[in-house]
Amino acid sequence: MNKGIKILASAVLGLAAVACSSPQKMAEQAKNVTVSSDPAVLEVVAGKIEASVSVTYPAKYFHPKAILEVTPVIVYEGGEAKMAPFYFQGEKVKDNYEVVPSDGATITKKVKFDYAPGMEKSYLELRGVVKYGKKTADLPAKKVADGANTTYMLVEKDGRVDFKADNYQEIIKQTAEGQILYTISSSAVRNSELKSQSVKDFQAALDEIKNNERKALTSTDIVAYASPDGKEDMNNKLSDNRSKSAEKAFKKVTKKHEADAPVNVKSVGEDWKGFQELVSESDLEDKDLIIRVLSMYSDPAVREREIKNMSAVYKTLAKEVLPELRRARFIANVEFTNYSSEELLQLIEENIDILDEEALLRAATLVKESKDKLALYNKAVEKYNSERAQFNIAVVYLNDNDLNKAKKALDKVKTQDGDYQNAKGVIALREGNLAEAGKLFAAAGTKAAKENAAVVDILNGRYAEAEAKLADAECCENKALAYILTGKLDKASAAIKCECPKSAYLKAVIAARQGKADAVKANLEKAGKCKELAARAAKDIEFAQFK
């Protein structure tokens, strides 16, 4: 080797050997140490900030007899958070710390911090102190990453609780009915039947329908039957003839009683259904046996034979039941128009006592103030012991975020169904008990509970599971957020249906991740109508590159 080169090489090695021969030298050469973080931008997940930090020490940097104390620190508005330090040692240190060889190494460590408000605008740095004998020196702080992304905290976490629905009918289907009876094997209509009480009641019902502005006659059915005794083909023919004579009788019955609606004429044949109903309602000693025969056999001839075999019973049937089945029915089909919303609101002020349970439950949906809803639900509980109203009282308190009163109201609910379990889960969710909330939502099994369970997933960092639960959800904001958190930005955009500030903010996040500066600006302007979101946007690292 050339003598000049040897001298130069020796000089370089000598410099390298003494470059970090003291703590101060290691501090001076710290600029040659490189750091990186995965993720490059810190992110809060389930209330924690976690990252893998890699530090590369160059060759000849780490003194073989030095000990290095490295403390990860998050610096944020309002303070800083420190982890317990990591310790490293040179090759000649007789201790139990991780060794950094003199020829250099890359060391990777996991860092973990609890989130604190203010960390959305922060950075992670490493602070080092090198020790060599009795000497120490502080290394320059090394910035590792900016932070911290808190997008998951945009989740709407109050939870969804639906009111128990009412069964109020705007239009109520009603019927009014009369009938004429025939003698055995006859289709002739007797004059006495046209004057029977049944026919008179039917005529009176037609008159009442005509004079009641809330009622409308939509159609009338004429249905003829034969009793199930004798040959089936003969009975079918007899039923057909009775339908024809009944239609003529209907015209006489309604001559002075308006029945201006379509008339449908039908022949049933043997009336086994009516037979079973009359037997079930009777006091016959062997009625259970007769009903069992009907269930065992479907052939009409076999049924008749088996019943006739019970001779004593059949005599009673022939006298008390079968004559009632030789008939034709006149059925008026009516639509009753129930109270309108305006009428319900008037009635709760002027005559609330005439409202039934369903009307009270519907009226409660028409008022806005919680006190008015509670008054109506309490009325339904007091008057009808309404379980739905009792549950809905709890929902009102939940909507007002009065958890104590909601709990007390739920304690009075006897039916602990899926809606009940979901409501209990929402209370646990709002109290921060995510584990209990998750159990209750799983037990509930309702659509609302499934969406609420997705909130628990998001708060726990289980974004893919939340996405799956919200796939069929109607709530656009949490659904869009789940897609954002799983990186499905096109689906996130498609999920947003409303034009509120929160939705605009989510659109801005999507645009930022897509690098669309104009869309970020436009949507942040819309979101800025909400002061809370405007303040968040000013610190949100999602938009750092657009400022």
mmCIF file of C-alpha atoms in Angstrom, residues 168-383:
data_model
loop_
_atom_site.group_PDB
_atom_site.id
_atom_site.type_symbol
_atom_site.label_atom_id
_atom_site.label_comp_id
_atom_site.label_asym_id
_atom_site.label_seq_id
_atom_site.Cartn_x
_atom_site.Cartn_y
_atom_site.Cartn_z
ATOM 1 C CA TYR A 168 -102.400 3.509 14.860
ATOM 2 C CA GLN A 169 -104.330 3.089 11.628
ATOM 3 C CA GLU A 170 -105.258 6.093 9.510
ATOM 4 C CA ILE A 171 -107.764 3.861 7.724
ATOM 5 C CA ILE A 172 -109.409 1.061 9.715
ATOM 6 C CA LYS A 173 -110.910 -1.858 7.828
ATOM 7 C CA GLN A 174 -114.319 -2.796 9.248
ATOM 8 C CA THR A 175 -117.173 -5.078 8.303
ATOM 9 C CA ALA A 176 -120.903 -5.149 8.968
ATOM 10 C CA GLU A 177 -122.709 -8.432 8.452
ATOM 11 C CA GLY A 178 -126.114 -10.073 8.217
ATOM 12 C CA GLN A 179 -127.293 -13.472 7.021
ATOM 13 C CA ILE A 180 -130.243 -15.469 5.811
ATOM 14 C CA LEU A 181 -130.791 -19.128 6.680
ATOM 15 C CA TYR A 182 -132.147 -21.874 4.426
ATOM 16 C CA THR A 183 -133.975 -25.064 5.198
ATOM 17 C CA ILE A 184 -132.252 -28.371 4.502
ATOM 18 C CA SER A 185 -131.650 -29.100 0.802
ATOM 19 C CA SER A 186 -133.403 -25.860 -0.214
ATOM 20 C CA SER A 187 -132.190 -22.693 -1.960
ATOM 21 C CA ALA A 188 -135.466 -20.809 -1.576
ATOM 22 C CA VAL A 189 -135.352 -17.632 0.539
ATOM 23 C CA ARG A 190 -138.183 -17.450 3.053
ATOM 24 C CA ASN A 191 -139.903 -14.113 3.619
ATOM 25 C CA SER A 192 -139.307 -14.492 7.360
ATOM 26 C CA GLU A 193 -135.607 -14.459 6.730
ATOM 27 C CA LEU A 194 -135.824 -11.109 4.941
ATOM 28 C CA LYS A 195 -137.324 -9.698 8.137
ATOM 29 C CA SER A 196 -134.969 -11.429 10.574
ATOM 30 C CA GLN A 197 -133.051 -9.512 13.236
ATOM 31 C CA SER A 198 -129.831 -10.300 11.442
ATOM 32 C CA VAL A 199 -131.057 -8.628 8.256
ATOM 33 C CA LYS A 200 -132.438 -5.667 10.200
ATOM 34 C CA ASP A 201 -129.081 -5.170 11.886
ATOM 35 C CA PHE A 202 -127.389 -5.272 8.491
ATOM 36 C CA GLN A 203 -129.770 -2.655 7.115
ATOM 37 C CA ALA A 204 -129.193 -0.442 10.142
ATOM 38 C CA ALA A 205 -125.446 -0.781 9.620
ATOM 39 C CA LEU A 206 -125.813 0.331 5.986
ATOM 40 C CA ASP A 207 -127.761 3.381 7.119
ATOM 41 C CA GLU A 208 -125.136 4.208 9.745
ATOM 42 C CA ILE A 209 -122.351 3.914 7.156
ATOM 43 C CA LYS A 210 -124.202 6.296 4.840
ATOM 44 C CA ASN A 211 -124.674 8.892 7.589
ATOM 45 C CA ASN A 212 -121.177 8.639 9.079
ATOM 46 C CA GLU A 213 -118.764 10.923 7.259
ATOM 47 C CA ARG A 214 -115.829 8.875 8.525
ATOM 48 C CA LYS A 215 -117.099 5.650 6.972
ATOM 49 C CA ALA A 216 -117.105 4.579 3.348
ATOM 50 C CA LEU A 217 -118.610 1.396 1.904
ATOM 51 C CA THR A 218 -116.012 -0.083 -0.450
ATOM 52 C CA SER A 219 -117.710 -3.366 -1.480
ATOM 53 C CA THR A 220 -120.212 -5.995 -0.404
ATOM 54 C CA ASP A 221 -119.760 -9.757 -0.425
ATOM 55 C CA ILE A 222 -122.538 -12.310 -0.787
ATOM 56 C CA VAL A 223 -121.222 -15.699 0.324
ATOM 57 C CA ALA A 224 -123.384 -18.838 0.124
ATOM 58 C CA TYR A 225 -122.782 -22.190 1.831
ATOM 59 C CA ALA A 226 -124.161 -25.668 2.327
ATOM 60 C CA SER A 227 -123.920 -27.618 5.554
ATOM 61 C CA PRO A 228 -121.411 -30.529 5.392
ATOM 62 C CA ASP A 229 -123.951 -33.342 5.490
ATOM 63 C CA GLY A 230 -124.896 -35.336 2.424
ATOM 64 C CA LYS A 231 -123.019 -35.825 -0.835
ATOM 65 C CA GLU A 232 -120.385 -33.237 -1.630
ATOM 66 C CA ASP A 233 -121.363 -32.724 -5.282
ATOM 67 C CA MET A 234 -124.999 -32.174 -4.341
ATOM 68 C CA ASN A 235 -123.969 -29.693 -1.639
ATOM 69 C CA ASN A 236 -121.788 -27.764 -4.074
ATOM 70 C CA LYS A 237 -124.723 -27.427 -6.470
ATOM 71 C CA LEU A 238 -126.990 -26.416 -3.601
ATOM 72 C CA SER A 239 -124.473 -23.737 -2.524
ATOM 73 C CA ASP A 240 -124.394 -22.385 -6.077
ATOM 74 C CA ASN A 241 -128.189 -22.109 -6.174
ATOM 75 C CA ARG A 242 -128.221 -20.393 -2.803
ATOM 76 C CA SER A 243 -125.733 -17.806 -4.065
ATOM 77 C CA LYS A 244 -128.151 -16.940 -6.879
ATOM 78 C CA SER A 245 -131.185 -16.676 -4.621
ATOM 79 C CA ALA A 246 -129.162 -14.720 -2.039
ATOM 80 C CA GLU A 247 -128.157 -12.177 -4.690
ATOM 81 C CA LYS A 248 -131.838 -11.577 -5.482
ATOM 82 C CA ALA A 249 -132.623 -11.353 -1.776
ATOM 83 C CA PHE A 250 -129.786 -8.834 -1.307
ATOM 84 C CA LYS A 251 -131.438 -6.479 -3.795
ATOM 85 C CA LYS A 252 -134.652 -6.594 -1.778
ATOM 86 C CA VAL A 253 -132.802 -6.138 1.519
ATOM 87 C CA THR A 254 -130.939 -3.050 0.257
ATOM 88 C CA LYS A 255 -133.771 -1.508 -1.750
ATOM 89 C CA LYS A 256 -134.334 1.297 0.777
ATOM 90 C CA HIS A 257 -130.863 1.142 2.285
ATOM 91 C CA GLU A 258 -128.059 2.523 0.180
ATOM 92 C CA ALA A 259 -125.323 0.031 -0.716
ATOM 93 C CA ASP A 260 -123.685 1.803 -3.620
ATOM 94 C CA ALA A 261 -120.558 -0.337 -3.995
ATOM 95 C CA PRO A 262 -119.429 -3.369 -6.017
ATOM 96 C CA VAL A 263 -121.129 -6.644 -5.071
ATOM 97 C CA ASN A 264 -119.115 -9.855 -5.105
ATOM 98 C CA VAL A 265 -121.037 -13.141 -5.165
ATOM 99 C CA LYS A 266 -119.332 -16.350 -4.056
ATOM 100 C CA SER A 267 -120.349 -19.959 -3.524
ATOM 101 C CA VAL A 268 -118.223 -21.876 -0.982
ATOM 102 C CA GLY A 269 -119.857 -25.276 -0.978
ATOM 103 C CA GLU A 270 -119.643 -27.311 2.226
ATOM 104 C CA ASP A 271 -118.879 -25.046 5.147
ATOM 105 C CA TRP A 272 -116.337 -27.095 7.101
ATOM 106 C CA LYS A 273 -114.649 -23.964 8.413
ATOM 107 C CA GLY A 274 -117.901 -22.665 9.852
ATOM 108 C CA PHE A 275 -118.620 -26.113 11.222
ATOM 109 C CA GLN A 276 -115.333 -26.179 13.125
ATOM 110 C CA GLU A 277 -115.872 -22.664 14.493
ATOM 111 C CA LEU A 278 -119.379 -23.473 15.760
ATOM 112 C CA VAL A 279 -118.222 -26.734 17.339
ATOM 113 C CA SER A 280 -115.289 -24.954 19.037
ATOM 114 C CA GLU A 281 -117.613 -22.334 20.488
ATOM 115 C CA SER A 282 -120.259 -24.853 21.582
ATOM 116 C CA ASP A 283 -120.783 -26.697 24.847
ATOM 117 C CA LEU A 284 -120.754 -30.094 23.167
ATOM 118 C CA GLU A 285 -119.297 -32.721 25.442
ATOM 119 C CA ASP A 286 -117.302 -34.401 22.644
ATOM 120 C CA LYS A 287 -116.281 -31.272 20.750
ATOM 121 C CA ASP A 288 -112.542 -32.007 21.177
ATOM 122 C CA LEU A 289 -113.074 -35.418 19.572
ATOM 123 C CA ILE A 290 -114.912 -33.845 16.644
ATOM 124 C CA ILE A 291 -112.172 -31.260 16.103
ATOM 125 C CA ARG A 292 -109.586 -34.047 16.227
ATOM 126 C CA VAL A 293 -111.449 -35.862 13.443
ATOM 127 C CA LEU A 294 -111.387 -32.691 11.343
ATOM 128 C CA SER A 295 -107.638 -32.379 11.824
ATOM 129 C CA MET A 296 -107.008 -36.049 11.012
ATOM 130 C CA TYR A 297 -109.003 -36.237 7.780
ATOM 131 C CA SER A 298 -109.231 -33.825 4.884
ATOM 132 C CA ASP A 299 -111.617 -35.841 2.697
ATOM 133 C CA PRO A 300 -115.174 -34.459 3.280
ATOM 134 C CA ALA A 301 -116.794 -37.896 2.882
ATOM 135 C CA VAL A 302 -114.463 -39.461 5.443
ATOM 136 C CA ARG A 303 -115.037 -36.592 7.840
ATOM 137 C CA GLU A 304 -118.813 -36.965 7.569
ATOM 138 C CA ARG A 305 -118.642 -40.736 7.993
ATOM 139 C CA GLU A 306 -116.444 -40.550 11.097
ATOM 140 C CA ILE A 307 -118.649 -37.906 12.696
ATOM 141 C CA LYS A 308 -121.868 -39.829 11.899
ATOM 142 C CA ASN A 309 -120.321 -42.851 13.574
ATOM 143 C CA MET A 310 -120.566 -40.854 16.799
ATOM 144 C CA SER A 311 -124.347 -41.302 16.677
ATOM 145 C CA ALA A 312 -125.269 -39.487 19.879
ATOM 146 C CA VAL A 313 -123.063 -36.553 19.017
ATOM 147 C CA TYR A 314 -124.302 -36.380 15.449
ATOM 148 C CA LYS A 315 -127.903 -36.010 16.594
ATOM 149 C CA THR A 316 -126.920 -32.928 18.562
ATOM 150 C CA LEU A 317 -124.942 -31.572 15.613
ATOM 151 C CA ALA A 318 -127.861 -32.082 13.264
ATOM 152 C CA LYS A 319 -130.119 -30.185 15.622
ATOM 153 C CA GLU A 320 -127.871 -27.349 16.889
ATOM 154 C CA VAL A 321 -124.990 -26.811 14.467
ATOM 155 C CA LEU A 322 -125.802 -27.900 10.914
ATOM 156 C CA PRO A 323 -128.905 -25.653 10.499
ATOM 157 C CA GLU A 324 -126.709 -22.602 11.182
ATOM 158 C CA LEU A 325 -124.488 -23.524 8.223
ATOM 159 C CA ARG A 326 -127.295 -23.542 5.626
ATOM 160 C CA ARG A 327 -126.883 -19.877 4.915
ATOM 161 C CA ALA A 328 -125.836 -16.929 2.839
ATOM 162 C CA ARG A 329 -123.907 -14.032 4.373
ATOM 163 C CA PHE A 330 -124.163 -10.361 3.422
ATOM 164 C CA ILE A 331 -120.860 -8.649 4.286
ATOM 165 C CA ALA A 332 -120.380 -4.892 3.950
ATOM 166 C CA ASN A 333 -116.695 -3.958 3.695
ATOM 167 C CA VAL A 334 -116.085 -0.554 5.241
ATOM 168 C CA GLU A 335 -113.168 1.848 5.556
ATOM 169 C CA PHE A 336 -113.208 4.025 8.661
ATOM 170 C CA THR A 337 -111.114 7.195 8.466
ATOM 171 C CA ASN A 338 -109.414 7.659 11.809
ATOM 172 C CA TYR A 339 -108.475 10.941 13.455
ATOM 173 C CA SER A 340 -106.045 13.004 11.421
ATOM 174 C CA SER A 341 -102.845 14.398 12.918
ATOM 175 C CA GLU A 342 -104.500 17.764 13.312
ATOM 176 C CA GLU A 343 -107.481 16.202 15.060
ATOM 177 C CA LEU A 344 -105.251 14.228 17.402
ATOM 178 C CA LEU A 345 -103.390 17.377 18.403
ATOM 179 C CA GLN A 346 -106.723 19.074 19.080
ATOM 180 C CA LEU A 347 -108.064 16.125 21.059
ATOM 181 C CA ILE A 348 -105.075 15.922 23.380
ATOM 182 C CA GLU A 349 -105.883 19.491 24.356
ATOM 183 C CA GLU A 350 -109.669 19.239 24.501
ATOM 184 C CA ASN A 351 -110.730 15.637 25.050
ATOM 185 C CA ILE A 352 -107.728 13.369 25.637
ATOM 186 C CA ASP A 353 -109.760 10.734 27.493
ATOM 187 C CA ILE A 354 -111.447 9.524 24.303
ATOM 188 C CA LEU A 355 -108.102 8.472 22.823
ATOM 189 C CA ASP A 356 -107.173 4.806 22.999
ATOM 190 C CA GLU A 357 -103.662 3.481 23.525
ATOM 191 C CA GLU A 358 -102.689 3.577 19.858
ATOM 192 C CA ALA A 359 -103.996 7.118 19.439
ATOM 193 C CA LEU A 360 -101.994 8.301 22.458
ATOM 194 C CA LEU A 361 -98.835 6.669 21.129
ATOM 195 C CA ARG A 362 -99.354 8.272 17.727
ATOM 196 C CA ALA A 363 -100.113 11.669 19.259
ATOM 197 C CA ALA A 364 -96.799 11.510 21.131
ATOM 198 C CA THR A 365 -94.988 11.370 17.797
ATOM 199 C CA LEU A 366 -96.675 14.578 16.708
ATOM 200 C CA VAL A 367 -95.469 16.794 19.568
ATOM 201 C CA LYS A 368 -91.910 18.112 19.729
ATOM 202 C CA GLU A 369 -91.259 19.011 23.353
ATOM 203 C CA SER A 370 -90.046 16.239 25.651
ATOM 204 C CA LYS A 371 -92.459 17.288 28.398
ATOM 205 C CA ASP A 372 -95.404 16.896 25.994
ATOM 206 C CA LYS A 373 -94.228 13.469 24.839
ATOM 207 C CA LEU A 374 -93.781 12.370 28.439
ATOM 208 C CA ALA A 375 -97.286 13.557 29.334
ATOM 209 C CA LEU A 376 -98.825 11.440 26.578
ATOM 210 C CA TYR A 377 -96.730 8.365 27.292
ATOM 211 C CA ASN A 378 -97.482 8.618 31.005
ATOM 212 C CA LYS A 379 -101.181 8.867 30.149
ATOM 213 C CA ALA A 380 -100.951 5.671 28.115
ATOM 214 C CA VAL A 381 -99.165 3.923 30.983
ATOM 215 C CA GLU A 382 -101.678 5.144 33.538
ATOM 216 C CA LYS A 383 -104.790 4.318 31.492
#
